[in-house]
Coordinates of C-alpha atoms in Angstrom, one line a residue:
X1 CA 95.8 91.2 79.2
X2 CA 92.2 90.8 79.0
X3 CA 92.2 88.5 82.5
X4 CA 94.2 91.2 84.0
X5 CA 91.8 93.6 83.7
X6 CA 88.5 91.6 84.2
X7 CA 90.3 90.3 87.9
X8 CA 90.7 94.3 88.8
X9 CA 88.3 95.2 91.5
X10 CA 85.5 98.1 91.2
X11 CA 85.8 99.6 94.6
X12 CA 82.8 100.9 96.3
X13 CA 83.2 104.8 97.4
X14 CA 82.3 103.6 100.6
X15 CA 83.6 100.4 101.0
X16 CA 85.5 101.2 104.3
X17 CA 82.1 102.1 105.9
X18 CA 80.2 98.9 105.0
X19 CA 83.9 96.6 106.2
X20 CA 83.3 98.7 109.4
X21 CA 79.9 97.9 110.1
X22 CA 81.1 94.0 109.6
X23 CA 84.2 94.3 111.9
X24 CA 81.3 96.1 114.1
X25 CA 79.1 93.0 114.4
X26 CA 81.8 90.4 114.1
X27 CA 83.6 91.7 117.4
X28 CA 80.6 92.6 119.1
X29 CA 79.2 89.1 118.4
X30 CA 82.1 87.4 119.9
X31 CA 82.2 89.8 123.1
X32 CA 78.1 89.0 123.4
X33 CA 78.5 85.4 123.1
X34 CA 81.2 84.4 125.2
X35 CA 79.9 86.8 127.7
X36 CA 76.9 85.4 127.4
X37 CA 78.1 81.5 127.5
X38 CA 80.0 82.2 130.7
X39 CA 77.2 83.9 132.5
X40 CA 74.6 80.8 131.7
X41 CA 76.9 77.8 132.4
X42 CA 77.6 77.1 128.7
X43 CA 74.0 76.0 127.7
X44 CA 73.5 73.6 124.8
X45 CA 70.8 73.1 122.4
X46 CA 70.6 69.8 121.5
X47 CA 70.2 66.8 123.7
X48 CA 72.2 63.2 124.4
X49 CA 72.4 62.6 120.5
X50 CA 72.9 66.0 119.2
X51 CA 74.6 69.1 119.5
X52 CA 73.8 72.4 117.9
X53 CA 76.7 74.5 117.8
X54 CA 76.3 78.2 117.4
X55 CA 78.6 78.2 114.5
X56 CA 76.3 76.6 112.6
X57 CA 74.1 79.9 112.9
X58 CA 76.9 81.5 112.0
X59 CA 77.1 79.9 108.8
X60 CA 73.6 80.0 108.0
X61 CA 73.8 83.7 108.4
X62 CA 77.0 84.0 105.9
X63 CA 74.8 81.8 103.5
X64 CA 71.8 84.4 103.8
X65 CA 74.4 87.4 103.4
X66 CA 75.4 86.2 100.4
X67 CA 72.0 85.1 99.0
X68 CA 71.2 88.7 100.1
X69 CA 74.0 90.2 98.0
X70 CA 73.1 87.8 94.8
X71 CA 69.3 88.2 94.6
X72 CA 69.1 92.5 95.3
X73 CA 71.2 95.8 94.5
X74 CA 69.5 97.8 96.6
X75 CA 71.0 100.2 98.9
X76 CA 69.3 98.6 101.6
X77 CA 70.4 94.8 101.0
X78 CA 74.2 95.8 100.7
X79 CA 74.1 97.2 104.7
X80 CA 72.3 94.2 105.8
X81 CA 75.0 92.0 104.1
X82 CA 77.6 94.2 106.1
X83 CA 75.8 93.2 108.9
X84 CA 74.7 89.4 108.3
X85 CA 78.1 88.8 107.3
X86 CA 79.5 90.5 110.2
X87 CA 77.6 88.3 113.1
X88 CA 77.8 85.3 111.0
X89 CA 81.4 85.4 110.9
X90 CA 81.3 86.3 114.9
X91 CA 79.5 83.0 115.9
X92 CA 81.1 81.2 113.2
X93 CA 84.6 81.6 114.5
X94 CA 84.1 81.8 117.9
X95 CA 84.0 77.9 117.8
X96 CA 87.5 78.2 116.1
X97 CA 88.7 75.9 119.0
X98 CA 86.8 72.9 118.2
X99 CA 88.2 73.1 115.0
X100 CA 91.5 73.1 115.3
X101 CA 91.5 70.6 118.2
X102 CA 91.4 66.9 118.3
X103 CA 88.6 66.8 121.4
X104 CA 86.9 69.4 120.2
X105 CA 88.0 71.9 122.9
X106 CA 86.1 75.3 122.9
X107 CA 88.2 76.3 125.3
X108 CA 91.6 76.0 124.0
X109 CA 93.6 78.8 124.8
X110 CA 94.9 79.3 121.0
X111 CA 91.2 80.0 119.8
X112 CA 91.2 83.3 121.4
X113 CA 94.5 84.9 119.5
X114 CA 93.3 83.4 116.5
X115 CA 89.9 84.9 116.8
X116 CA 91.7 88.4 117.4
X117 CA 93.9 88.3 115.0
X118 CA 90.7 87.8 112.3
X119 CA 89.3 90.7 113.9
X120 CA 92.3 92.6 113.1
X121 CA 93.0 91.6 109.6
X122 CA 88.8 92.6 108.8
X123 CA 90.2 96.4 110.8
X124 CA 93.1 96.4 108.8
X125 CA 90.9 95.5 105.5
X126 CA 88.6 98.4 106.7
X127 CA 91.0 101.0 107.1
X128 CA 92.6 100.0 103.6
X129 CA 89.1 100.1 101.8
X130 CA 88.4 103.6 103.7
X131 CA 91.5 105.0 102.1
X132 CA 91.5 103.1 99.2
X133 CA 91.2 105.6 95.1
X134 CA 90.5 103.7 92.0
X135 CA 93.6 104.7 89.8
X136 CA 91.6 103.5 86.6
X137 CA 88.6 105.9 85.5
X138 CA 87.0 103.6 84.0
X139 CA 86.8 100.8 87.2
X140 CA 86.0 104.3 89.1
X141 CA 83.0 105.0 86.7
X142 CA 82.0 101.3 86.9
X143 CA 82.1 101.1 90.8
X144 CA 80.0 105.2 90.8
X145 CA 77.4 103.4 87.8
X146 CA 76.7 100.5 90.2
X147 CA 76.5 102.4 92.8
X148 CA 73.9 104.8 91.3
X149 CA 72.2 102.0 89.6
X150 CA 71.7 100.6 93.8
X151 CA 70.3 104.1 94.2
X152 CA 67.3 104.2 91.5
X153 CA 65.1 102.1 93.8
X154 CA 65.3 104.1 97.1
X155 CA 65.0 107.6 97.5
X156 CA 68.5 109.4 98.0
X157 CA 69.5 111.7 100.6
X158 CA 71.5 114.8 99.7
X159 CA 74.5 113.5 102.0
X160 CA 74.3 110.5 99.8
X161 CA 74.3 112.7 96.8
X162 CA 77.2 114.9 97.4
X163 CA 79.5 111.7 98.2
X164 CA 78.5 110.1 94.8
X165 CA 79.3 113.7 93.1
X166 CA 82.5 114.2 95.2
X167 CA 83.3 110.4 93.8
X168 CA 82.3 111.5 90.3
X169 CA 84.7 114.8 89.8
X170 CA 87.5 112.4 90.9
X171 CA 87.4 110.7 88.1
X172 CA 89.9 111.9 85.4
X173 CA 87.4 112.1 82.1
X174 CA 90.4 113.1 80.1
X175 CA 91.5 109.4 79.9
X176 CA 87.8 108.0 79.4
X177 CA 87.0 106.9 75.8
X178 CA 83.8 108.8 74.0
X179 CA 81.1 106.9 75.1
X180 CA 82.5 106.8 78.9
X181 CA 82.3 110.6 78.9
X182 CA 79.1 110.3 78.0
X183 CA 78.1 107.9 80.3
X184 CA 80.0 110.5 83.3
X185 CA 78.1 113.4 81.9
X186 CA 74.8 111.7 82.0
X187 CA 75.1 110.1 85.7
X188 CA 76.2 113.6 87.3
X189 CA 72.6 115.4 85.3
X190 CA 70.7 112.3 86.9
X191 CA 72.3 113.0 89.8
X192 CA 71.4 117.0 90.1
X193 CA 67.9 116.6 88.7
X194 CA 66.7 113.8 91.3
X195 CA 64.9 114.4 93.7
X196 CA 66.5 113.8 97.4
X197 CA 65.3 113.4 100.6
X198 CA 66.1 116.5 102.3
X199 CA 65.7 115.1 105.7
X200 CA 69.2 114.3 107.4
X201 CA 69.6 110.6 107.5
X202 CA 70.3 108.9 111.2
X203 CA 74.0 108.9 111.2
X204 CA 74.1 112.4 110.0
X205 CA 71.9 113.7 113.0
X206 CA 73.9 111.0 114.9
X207 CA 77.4 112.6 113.9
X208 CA 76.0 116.8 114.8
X209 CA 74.6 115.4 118.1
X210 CA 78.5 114.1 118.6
X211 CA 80.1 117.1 117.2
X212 CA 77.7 119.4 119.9
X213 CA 78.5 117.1 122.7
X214 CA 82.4 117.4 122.1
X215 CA 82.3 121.3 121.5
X216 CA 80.2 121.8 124.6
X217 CA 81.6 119.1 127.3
X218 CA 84.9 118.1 125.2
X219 CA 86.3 121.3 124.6
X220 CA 90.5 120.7 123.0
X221 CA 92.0 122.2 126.0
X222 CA 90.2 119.5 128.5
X223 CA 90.4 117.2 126.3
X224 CA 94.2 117.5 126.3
X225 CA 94.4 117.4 129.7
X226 CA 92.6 114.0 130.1
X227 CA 94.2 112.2 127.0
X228 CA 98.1 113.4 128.7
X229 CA 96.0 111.6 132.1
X230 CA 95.2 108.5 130.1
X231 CA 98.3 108.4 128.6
X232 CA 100.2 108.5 132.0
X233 CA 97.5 105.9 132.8
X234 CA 97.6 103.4 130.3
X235 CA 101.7 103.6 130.5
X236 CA 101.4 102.4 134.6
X237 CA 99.1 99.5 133.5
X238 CA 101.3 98.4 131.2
X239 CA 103.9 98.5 133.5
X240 CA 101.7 96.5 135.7
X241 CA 101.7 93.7 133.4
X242 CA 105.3 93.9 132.5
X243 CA 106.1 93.4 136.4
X244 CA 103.8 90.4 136.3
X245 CA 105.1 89.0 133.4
X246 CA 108.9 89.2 134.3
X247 CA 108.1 87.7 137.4
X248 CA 106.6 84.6 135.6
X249 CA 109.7 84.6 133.4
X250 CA 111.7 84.5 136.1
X251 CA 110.6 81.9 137.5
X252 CA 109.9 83.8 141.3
X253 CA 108.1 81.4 143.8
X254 CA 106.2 83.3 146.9
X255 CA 105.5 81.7 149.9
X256 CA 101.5 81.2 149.9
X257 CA 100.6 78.6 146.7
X258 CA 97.3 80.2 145.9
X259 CA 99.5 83.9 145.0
X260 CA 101.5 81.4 143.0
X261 CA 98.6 80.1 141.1
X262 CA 97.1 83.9 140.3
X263 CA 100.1 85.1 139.1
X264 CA 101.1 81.8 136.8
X265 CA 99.3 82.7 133.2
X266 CA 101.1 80.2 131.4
X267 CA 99.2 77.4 133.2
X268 CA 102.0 75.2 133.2
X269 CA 101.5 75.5 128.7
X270 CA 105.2 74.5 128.7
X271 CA 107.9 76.9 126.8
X272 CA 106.2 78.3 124.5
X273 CA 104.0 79.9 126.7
X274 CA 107.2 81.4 128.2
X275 CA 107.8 82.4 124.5
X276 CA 105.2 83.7 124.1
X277 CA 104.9 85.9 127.2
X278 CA 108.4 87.0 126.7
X279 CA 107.9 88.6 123.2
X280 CA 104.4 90.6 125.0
X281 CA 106.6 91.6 127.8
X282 CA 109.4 93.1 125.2
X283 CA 106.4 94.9 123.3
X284 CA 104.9 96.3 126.6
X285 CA 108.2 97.7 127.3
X286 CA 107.9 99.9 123.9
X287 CA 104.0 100.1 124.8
X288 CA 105.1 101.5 128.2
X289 CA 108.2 103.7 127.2
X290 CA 105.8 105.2 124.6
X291 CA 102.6 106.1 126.0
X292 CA 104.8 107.5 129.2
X293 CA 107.3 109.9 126.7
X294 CA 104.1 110.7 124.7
X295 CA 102.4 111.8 127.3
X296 CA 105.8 113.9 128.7
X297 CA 106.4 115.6 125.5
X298 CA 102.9 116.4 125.0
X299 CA 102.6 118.0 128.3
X300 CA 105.3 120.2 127.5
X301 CA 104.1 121.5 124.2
X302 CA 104.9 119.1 121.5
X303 CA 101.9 118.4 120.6
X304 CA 102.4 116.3 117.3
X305 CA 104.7 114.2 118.5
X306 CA 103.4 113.3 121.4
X307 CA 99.6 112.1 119.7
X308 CA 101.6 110.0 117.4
X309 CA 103.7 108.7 120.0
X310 CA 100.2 107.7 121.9
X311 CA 99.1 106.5 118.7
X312 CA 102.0 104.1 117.9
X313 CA 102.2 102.8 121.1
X314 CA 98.2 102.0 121.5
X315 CA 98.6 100.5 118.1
X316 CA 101.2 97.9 119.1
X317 CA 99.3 97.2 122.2
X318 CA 96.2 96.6 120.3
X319 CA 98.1 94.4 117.3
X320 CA 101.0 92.9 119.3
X321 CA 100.4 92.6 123.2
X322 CA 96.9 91.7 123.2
X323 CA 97.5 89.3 120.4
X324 CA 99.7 87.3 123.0
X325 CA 97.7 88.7 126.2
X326 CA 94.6 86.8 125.3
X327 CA 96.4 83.6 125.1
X328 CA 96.5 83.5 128.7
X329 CA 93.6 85.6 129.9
X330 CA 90.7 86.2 127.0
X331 CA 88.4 88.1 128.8
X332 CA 90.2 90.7 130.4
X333 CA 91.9 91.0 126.9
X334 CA 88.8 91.9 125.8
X335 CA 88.1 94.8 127.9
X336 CA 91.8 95.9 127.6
X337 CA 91.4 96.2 123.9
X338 CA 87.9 97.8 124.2
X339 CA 89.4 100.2 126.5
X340 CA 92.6 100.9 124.4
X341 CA 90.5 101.0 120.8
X342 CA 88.8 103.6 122.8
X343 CA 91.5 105.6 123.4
X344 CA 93.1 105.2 119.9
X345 CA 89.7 106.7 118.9
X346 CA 89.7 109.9 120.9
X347 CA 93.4 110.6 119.8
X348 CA 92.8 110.3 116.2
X349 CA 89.6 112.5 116.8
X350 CA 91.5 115.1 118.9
X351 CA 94.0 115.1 115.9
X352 CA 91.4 115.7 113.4
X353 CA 89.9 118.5 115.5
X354 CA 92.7 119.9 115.8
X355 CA 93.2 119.8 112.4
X356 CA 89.9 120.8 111.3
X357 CA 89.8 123.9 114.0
X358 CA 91.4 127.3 112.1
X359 CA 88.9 126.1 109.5
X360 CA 86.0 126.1 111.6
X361 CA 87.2 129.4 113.2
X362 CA 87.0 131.2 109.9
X363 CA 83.1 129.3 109.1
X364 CA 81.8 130.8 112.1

């Protein structure tokens, strides 16, 4: 009983923000370096003898992230973990392919799903910690006493403040014990009686700036318009790469060799290559069939049906498709999912508009 409770986690309030920043800087690190790489020719530092891999970097940085973490509470330290740990990870496993190979191959083609599907699973850990409550009050109070305790050192803003107080009146005090009601009392007094930095912090002013941009160049109505247009958009692209991968599976030869060449991704990898492609090709069908009905039902007025539709179907793009795409072509992969993370983005944020709009009528 007693190992049970001492293995239960103390979640921090904003745990989903600080697993963002490190998905953040381990996909942009990956994007940077192999871009990068490929535009100088592969360089190596080392000479005949040696060879300094860039994973080694990557590890150090881990190592300093977690030195970082050990030896300071501060507010400050735990972001630049987030980060450390986030391009560590990014150079660490973009070498993935040497290890998992017997000639060391960085260019083996299964290093690049592999190095997605991390990417994913730190998302999916994101989005998890971002919606995550503490059921337990008193692992709540533990996580909000830490977290306070991080604060004493720095000066707090008052966004900072009202999270930490939002935290605090979630936690139910009728199931804390005496002297844990006590403790809850006395961190929300400190918290109303210190003094806070009144200036907005940089992803507050950040986040208005946004907010002023969408309600002057993004108004809903436009924005509609072009997310139907993307929609339509993203549903002939994928049906682009359907037509080129049924044509692969079928095994279709054209007259000139070098059309042949360009249009064979498997690269002679054998069957399951064609496996492979075959499952992408039966999820860009849904991909396809969704963003395309989406977009329809949208248009003609059903509007919640037709973001989730968009929604689903960039989802399964993003997790299933690309997963298989970048087997055969990393790089424009890469862009694909850039593109399509984009636009999974701007429908979420159209539905919380949306949402948020009657609301903001009656504020103004």
């Amino acid at each position: 009983m007693i190992g049970a409770r001492v293995m239960r986690m103390q979640w921090r309030p904003d745990a989903g923000r600080l697993v963002t920043l490190m998905a953040v800087g381990f996909g942009l690190t990956v994007v940077i370096t192999r871009l990068y790489l490929m535009a100088s020719g592969y360089p190596k530092i080392g000479g005949h003898t040696y060879h300094i891999a860039h994973a080694l970097f990557g590890g150090l940085l881990l190592v300093i992230a977690c030195l970082l973490q050990l030896l300071s509470s501060g507010r400050t330290a735990i972001v630049w973990t987030a980060v450390l740990a986030g391009v560590g990870l990014g150079l660490f496993i973009d070498e993935v392919g040497k290890f998992i190979t017997a000639d060391n191959n960085y260019f083996f083609p299964l290093a690049a799903p592999i190095i997605y599907l991390a990417f994913l699973l730190t998302v999916a850990v994101a989005r998890y910690a971002a919606r995550r409550r503490v059921h337990s009050p008193e692992l709540a109070l533990g996580a909000l006493t830490e977290e306070v305790g991080d604060m004493v050192a720095a000066r707090m803003s008052v966004h900072r403040r009202g999270v930490l107080l939002a935290e605090l009146e979630r936690v139910d005090r009728d199931r804390l014990e005496s002297p844990q009601r006590e403790l809850a009392d006395a961190l929300a007094n400190y918290l109303n009686s210190v003094p806070c930095v009144e200036t907005p912090t940089l992803a507050s002013r950040l986040a208005g700036i946004g907010r002023r941009f969408e309600d002057r160049y993004l108004p809903l109505p436009a924005l509609r318009t072009v997310l139907i247009a993307v929609l339509l958009g993203h549903a002939a692209w994928t049906a682009v790469r359907l037509a080129l991968a049924v044509v692969v599976l079928s095994g279709w030869r054209s007259p000139w060799s070098e059309l042949d060449r360009m249009l064979d991704v498997t690269q002679g990898h054998g069957w399951k290559s064609l496996a492979g492609l075959g499952i992408a090709a039966g999820a860009e069908v849904v991909v396809a069939v969704g963003c395309a009905a989406g977009a329809i039902v949208w248009w003609r007025g059903d509007e919640e049906l037709g973001v989730r539709l968009g929604i689903w179907s960039d989802v399964v793009s993003l997790t299933v498709v690309n997963v298989l795409a970048s087997y055969f072509s990393q790089f424009l992969t890469v862009f694909t999912a850039i593109a399509e993370a984009l636009l999974l983005w701007a429908l979420v944020r159209y539905r919380t508009r949306r949402l948020g709009e009657p609301s903001r009528a009656a504020t103004a």
